[in-house]
Amino acid sequence: MRRALAVGASAVVLLLGVAAPGATAADGAAGPQGPERHSAGQNSAGENAAGQRSAEQRSAGQRSPGQKIADALRRSPVYVDPSLATAVDSAQQRKLVDQIRQTRLPIRVVLVPLVEGDSWGGKPEQLAEVVHDRMGGGPSILITLGDSSDDIAAREWPSGAHQAFHAAAAVYFQDDMKGAGPAGRIARAISIIKAGNGDEVYKKATAGLGSPTPGPDKAAAGQRSPLIRILSLVVGPLLLVAAAGLLLRRRARLRDLSTPFALPRSVFAAAREADEAGLRERADEEVVRLAEEARAAQGDPTAVTRALDAYAAAGTVLDRARGTADLAGVFALIAEGRAALSTTPVTLPLCFFHPLHGPAVRRIPWRPLGRREQLRVAACEVCLRAVRGRRAPEVLTDRLEGRPVPYFEVPAEDSLWAATGYGSLLSGDGDSLASRVQRGDFTRTVK
């Protein structure tokens, strides 16, 4: 579908001889300063410019959504998905571009619809992290749509430098912004970011949220019926216990996710139970988290570089993952990156038999069925007990000639995971999953 649209667009350019303005109307508002715009302006009627754009459109279909947005932001600080073009029209986009340039701050606006199951898992923070990474990192402020339909969000690097997070959050609570539309709310947030007083504005906007609203008749409060009082005495403690339970669960989950440089076992438990879409979403979350940990890490620069290499490789695999076997490879790369950052030696990869079982506990001798050679593979506790009990362990499957088979039965030349056992079969001496992805061992198997 994308390729058909690209070909159709290039045909229109060839017929009309008009240079395409870019992903959004805001791109055109960026002005003719760039060399690409200058060339397009002088050759708008020429076949060379049209052919160049046709090639760009064909290659655009091979880029990830995050990369497409990052490329558009290099031309203009405002990117609006075509589906939102009526909500933020061309004139409004140009005004935002002008306002951003007047601030002289690295502000970028990315307006794409956020829904559960999309490339960002419906989460504005994941969208911001991916786009920031695809743009090469560095100081930046990214404004996106928020979690609700009338909300916006902002992330900035370094965090808190311009109080952008609270600047965007404050707009939601300002009475004069009700019904202002996304362009109006973003313009207000940009003004607050420029002033640099987002924390103060947010505090003021939310000052009255915790104040009790007086009832019309205070005397009536003391005249409740005995039944209501009894229910309050019975239900109140139950609600308190339930609330305490939810709080403890939430704190446990936060402790689990905040453990430095460790992939919690709950991640693998959730991954095993998820379908492919859920597994992809969880992998995306963990890739973003690895990037944050690597950038915040202090210590051996070589280790940080290895972690960033693993992060980049995980992003490559995630963008082109064809199924569960490839998504398991994303988790293996994440584990490799976190192992590089760990202060304690991590010598074992994920479980050879089923990487979604989690980290291995020991290497064991194992001979594949029908083969003479014996391998030493890393196994988790469950698979270790199965092999010692002469039972077949649970294995991850892949597809070979249209049928499911144990992933390690796929020819090694057709599967990076069969060739490496998700890390168990690496040769050592600098060999890693990340280095193999970097040299093309994964992409050459993608058909």
PDB file of N, CA and C in Angstrom, residues 119-161:
ATOM      1  N   SER A 119       3.142   1.847  16.995  1.00  0.00           N
ATOM      2  CA  SER A 119       4.596   1.696  17.083  1.00  0.00           C
ATOM      3  C   SER A 119       5.153   2.183  18.411  1.00  0.00           C
ATOM      4  N   TRP A 120       4.377   2.985  19.133  1.00  0.00           N
ATOM      5  CA  TRP A 120       4.843   3.563  20.393  1.00  0.00           C
ATOM      6  C   TRP A 120       4.073   2.985  21.589  1.00  0.00           C
ATOM      7  N   GLY A 121       3.245   1.975  21.352  1.00  0.00           N
ATOM      8  CA  GLY A 121       2.443   1.421  22.428  1.00  0.00           C
ATOM      9  C   GLY A 121       1.422   2.397  22.974  1.00  0.00           C
ATOM     10  N   GLY A 122       1.096   3.446  22.190  1.00  0.00           N
ATOM     11  CA  GLY A 122       0.133   4.438  22.643  1.00  0.00           C
ATOM     12  C   GLY A 122       0.682   5.366  23.705  1.00  0.00           C
ATOM     13  N   LYS A 123       1.986   5.378  23.905  1.00  0.00           N
ATOM     14  CA  LYS A 123       2.588   6.135  25.005  1.00  0.00           C
ATOM     15  C   LYS A 123       3.429   7.288  24.474  1.00  0.00           C
ATOM     16  N   PRO A 124       3.112   8.532  24.889  1.00  0.00           N
ATOM     17  CA  PRO A 124       3.866   9.687  24.386  1.00  0.00           C
ATOM     18  C   PRO A 124       5.337   9.647  24.751  1.00  0.00           C
ATOM     19  N   GLU A 125       5.656   9.106  25.936  1.00  0.00           N
ATOM     20  CA  GLU A 125       7.065   9.080  26.329  1.00  0.00           C
ATOM     21  C   GLU A 125       7.881   8.156  25.441  1.00  0.00           C
ATOM     22  N   GLN A 126       7.269   7.044  24.976  1.00  0.00           N
ATOM     23  CA  GLN A 126       7.992   6.147  24.077  1.00  0.00           C
ATOM     24  C   GLN A 126       8.191   6.795  22.708  1.00  0.00           C
ATOM     25  N   LEU A 127       7.166   7.478  22.226  1.00  0.00           N
ATOM     26  CA  LEU A 127       7.304   8.205  20.966  1.00  0.00           C
ATOM     27  C   LEU A 127       8.452   9.202  21.057  1.00  0.00           C
ATOM     28  N   ALA A 128       8.497   9.968  22.143  1.00  0.00           N
ATOM     29  CA  ALA A 128       9.540  10.991  22.302  1.00  0.00           C
ATOM     30  C   ALA A 128      10.922  10.349  22.357  1.00  0.00           C
ATOM     31  N   GLU A 129      11.048   9.248  23.104  1.00  0.00           N
ATOM     32  CA  GLU A 129      12.355   8.604  23.238  1.00  0.00           C
ATOM     33  C   GLU A 129      12.846   8.075  21.896  1.00  0.00           C
ATOM     34  N   VAL A 130      11.966   7.438  21.146  1.00  0.00           N
ATOM     35  CA  VAL A 130      12.366   6.864  19.858  1.00  0.00           C
ATOM     36  C   VAL A 130      12.777   7.962  18.888  1.00  0.00           C
ATOM     37  N   VAL A 131      11.976   9.010  18.786  1.00  0.00           N
ATOM     38  CA  VAL A 131      12.288  10.097  17.849  1.00  0.00           C
ATOM     39  C   VAL A 131      13.575  10.806  18.254  1.00  0.00           C
ATOM     40  N   HIS A 132      13.748  11.034  19.554  1.00  0.00           N
ATOM     41  CA  HIS A 132      14.980  11.682  20.025  1.00  0.00           C
ATOM     42  C   HIS A 132      16.197  10.852  19.661  1.00  0.00           C
ATOM     43  N   ASP A 133      16.082   9.555  19.837  1.00  0.00           N
ATOM     44  CA  ASP A 133      17.192   8.681  19.483  1.00  0.00           C
ATOM     45  C   ASP A 133      17.468   8.699  17.983  1.00  0.00           C
ATOM     46  N   ARG A 134      16.397   8.628  17.173  1.00  0.00           N
ATOM     47  CA  ARG A 134      16.582   8.610  15.718  1.00  0.00           C
ATOM     48  C   ARG A 134      17.168   9.924  15.210  1.00  0.00           C
ATOM     49  N   MET A 135      17.012  10.994  15.987  1.00  0.00           N
ATOM     50  CA  MET A 135      17.599  12.274  15.588  1.00  0.00           C
ATOM     51  C   MET A 135      19.042  12.431  16.065  1.00  0.00           C
ATOM     52  N   GLY A 136      19.539  11.413  16.745  1.00  0.00           N
ATOM     53  CA  GLY A 136      20.934  11.450  17.159  1.00  0.00           C
ATOM     54  C   GLY A 136      21.170  11.901  18.567  1.00  0.00           C
ATOM     55  N   GLY A 137      20.086  12.099  19.349  1.00  0.00           N
ATOM     56  CA  GLY A 137      20.240  12.512  20.738  1.00  0.00           C
ATOM     57  C   GLY A 137      20.597  13.984  20.856  1.00  0.00           C
ATOM     58  N   GLY A 138      21.221  14.349  21.959  1.00  0.00           N
ATOM     59  CA  GLY A 138      21.609  15.732  22.191  1.00  0.00           C
ATOM     60  C   GLY A 138      20.501  16.547  22.838  1.00  0.00           C
ATOM     61  N   PRO A 139      20.777  17.803  23.200  1.00  0.00           N
ATOM     62  CA  PRO A 139      19.772  18.661  23.832  1.00  0.00           C
ATOM     63  C   PRO A 139      18.548  18.810  22.941  1.00  0.00           C
ATOM     64  N   SER A 140      17.387  18.613  23.503  1.00  0.00           N
ATOM     65  CA  SER A 140      16.172  18.669  22.708  1.00  0.00           C
ATOM     66  C   SER A 140      14.956  18.772  23.603  1.00  0.00           C
ATOM     67  N   ILE A 141      13.884  19.333  23.064  1.00  0.00           N
ATOM     68  CA  ILE A 141      12.581  19.392  23.727  1.00  0.00           C
ATOM     69  C   ILE A 141      11.563  18.886  22.712  1.00  0.00           C
ATOM     70  N   LEU A 142      10.861  17.819  23.057  1.00  0.00           N
ATOM     71  CA  LEU A 142       9.877  17.236  22.151  1.00  0.00           C
ATOM     72  C   LEU A 142       8.488  17.356  22.760  1.00  0.00           C
ATOM     73  N   ILE A 143       7.580  17.980  22.019  1.00  0.00           N
ATOM     74  CA  ILE A 143       6.195  18.134  22.449  1.00  0.00           C
ATOM     75  C   ILE A 143       5.335  17.199  21.613  1.00  0.00           C
ATOM     76  N   THR A 144       4.518  16.395  22.269  1.00  0.00           N
ATOM     77  CA  THR A 144       3.639  15.444  21.594  1.00  0.00           C
ATOM     78  C   THR A 144       2.227  15.570  22.160  1.00  0.00           C
ATOM     79  N   LEU A 145       1.315  14.830  21.583  1.00  0.00           N
ATOM     80  CA  LEU A 145       0.008  14.689  22.208  1.00  0.00           C
ATOM     81  C   LEU A 145       0.167  13.898  23.500  1.00  0.00           C
ATOM     82  N   GLY A 146      -0.784  14.083  24.413  1.00  0.00           N
ATOM     83  CA  GLY A 146      -0.689  13.432  25.703  1.00  0.00           C
ATOM     84  C   GLY A 146      -1.502  12.153  25.768  1.00  0.00           C
ATOM     85  N   ASP A 147      -1.758  11.711  26.989  1.00  0.00           N
ATOM     86  CA  ASP A 147      -2.486  10.461  27.195  1.00  0.00           C
ATOM     87  C   ASP A 147      -3.977  10.590  26.911  1.00  0.00           C
ATOM     88  N   SER A 148      -4.522  11.797  27.017  1.00  0.00           N
ATOM     89  CA  SER A 148      -5.940  12.004  26.734  1.00  0.00           C
ATOM     90  C   SER A 148      -6.096  12.901  25.517  1.00  0.00           C
ATOM     91  N   SER A 149      -7.321  12.997  25.016  1.00  0.00           N
ATOM     92  CA  SER A 149      -7.557  13.689  23.749  1.00  0.00           C
ATOM     93  C   SER A 149      -7.285  15.189  23.827  1.00  0.00           C
ATOM     94  N   ASP A 150      -7.408  15.779  24.993  1.00  0.00           N
ATOM     95  CA  ASP A 150      -7.206  17.220  25.121  1.00  0.00           C
ATOM     96  C   ASP A 150      -5.965  17.540  25.950  1.00  0.00           C
ATOM     97  N   ASP A 151      -4.974  16.685  25.859  1.00  0.00           N
ATOM     98  CA  ASP A 151      -3.754  16.853  26.651  1.00  0.00           C
ATOM     99  C   ASP A 151      -2.544  16.853  25.725  1.00  0.00           C
ATOM    100  N   ILE A 152      -1.468  17.481  26.179  1.00  0.00           N
ATOM    101  CA  ILE A 152      -0.190  17.429  25.476  1.00  0.00           C
ATOM    102  C   ILE A 152       0.878  17.020  26.472  1.00  0.00           C
ATOM    103  N   ALA A 153       2.020  16.590  25.971  1.00  0.00           N
ATOM    104  CA  ALA A 153       3.123  16.161  26.832  1.00  0.00           C
ATOM    105  C   ALA A 153       4.428  16.684  26.259  1.00  0.00           C
ATOM    106  N   ALA A 154       5.427  16.785  27.117  1.00  0.00           N
ATOM    107  CA  ALA A 154       6.744  17.254  26.678  1.00  0.00           C
ATOM    108  C   ALA A 154       7.825  16.473  27.402  1.00  0.00           C
ATOM    109  N   ARG A 155       8.868  16.115  26.660  1.00  0.00           N
ATOM    110  CA  ARG A 155      10.078  15.514  27.223  1.00  0.00           C
ATOM    111  C   ARG A 155      11.256  16.363  26.785  1.00  0.00           C
ATOM    112  N   GLU A 156      12.253  16.458  27.647  1.00  0.00           N
ATOM    113  CA  GLU A 156      13.435  17.246  27.268  1.00  0.00           C
ATOM    114  C   GLU A 156      14.703  16.574  27.735  1.00  0.00           C
ATOM    115  N   TRP A 157      15.765  16.853  27.018  1.00  0.00           N
ATOM    116  CA  TRP A 157      17.094  16.346  27.300  1.00  0.00           C
ATOM    117  C   TRP A 157      18.060  17.526  27.275  1.00  0.00           C
ATOM    118  N   PRO A 158      18.806  17.783  28.348  1.00  0.00           N
ATOM    119  CA  PRO A 158      18.754  17.105  29.639  1.00  0.00           C
ATOM    120  C   PRO A 158      17.472  17.441  30.393  1.00  0.00           C
ATOM    121  N   SER A 159      17.065  16.520  31.239  1.00  0.00           N
ATOM    122  CA  SER A 159      15.787  16.660  31.937  1.00  0.00           C
ATOM    123  C   SER A 159      15.773  17.894  32.834  1.00  0.00           C
ATOM    124  N   GLY A 160      14.673  18.657  32.742  1.00  0.00           N
ATOM    125  CA  GLY A 160      14.477  19.807  33.622  1.00  0.00           C
ATOM    126  C   GLY A 160      15.188  21.069  33.208  1.00  0.00           C
ATOM    127  N   ALA A 161      15.917  21.048  32.104  1.00  0.00           N
ATOM    128  CA  ALA A 161      16.701  22.223  31.719  1.00  0.00           C
ATOM    129  C   ALA A 161      15.824  23.447  31.485  1.00  0.00           C
TER     130      ALA A 161
END
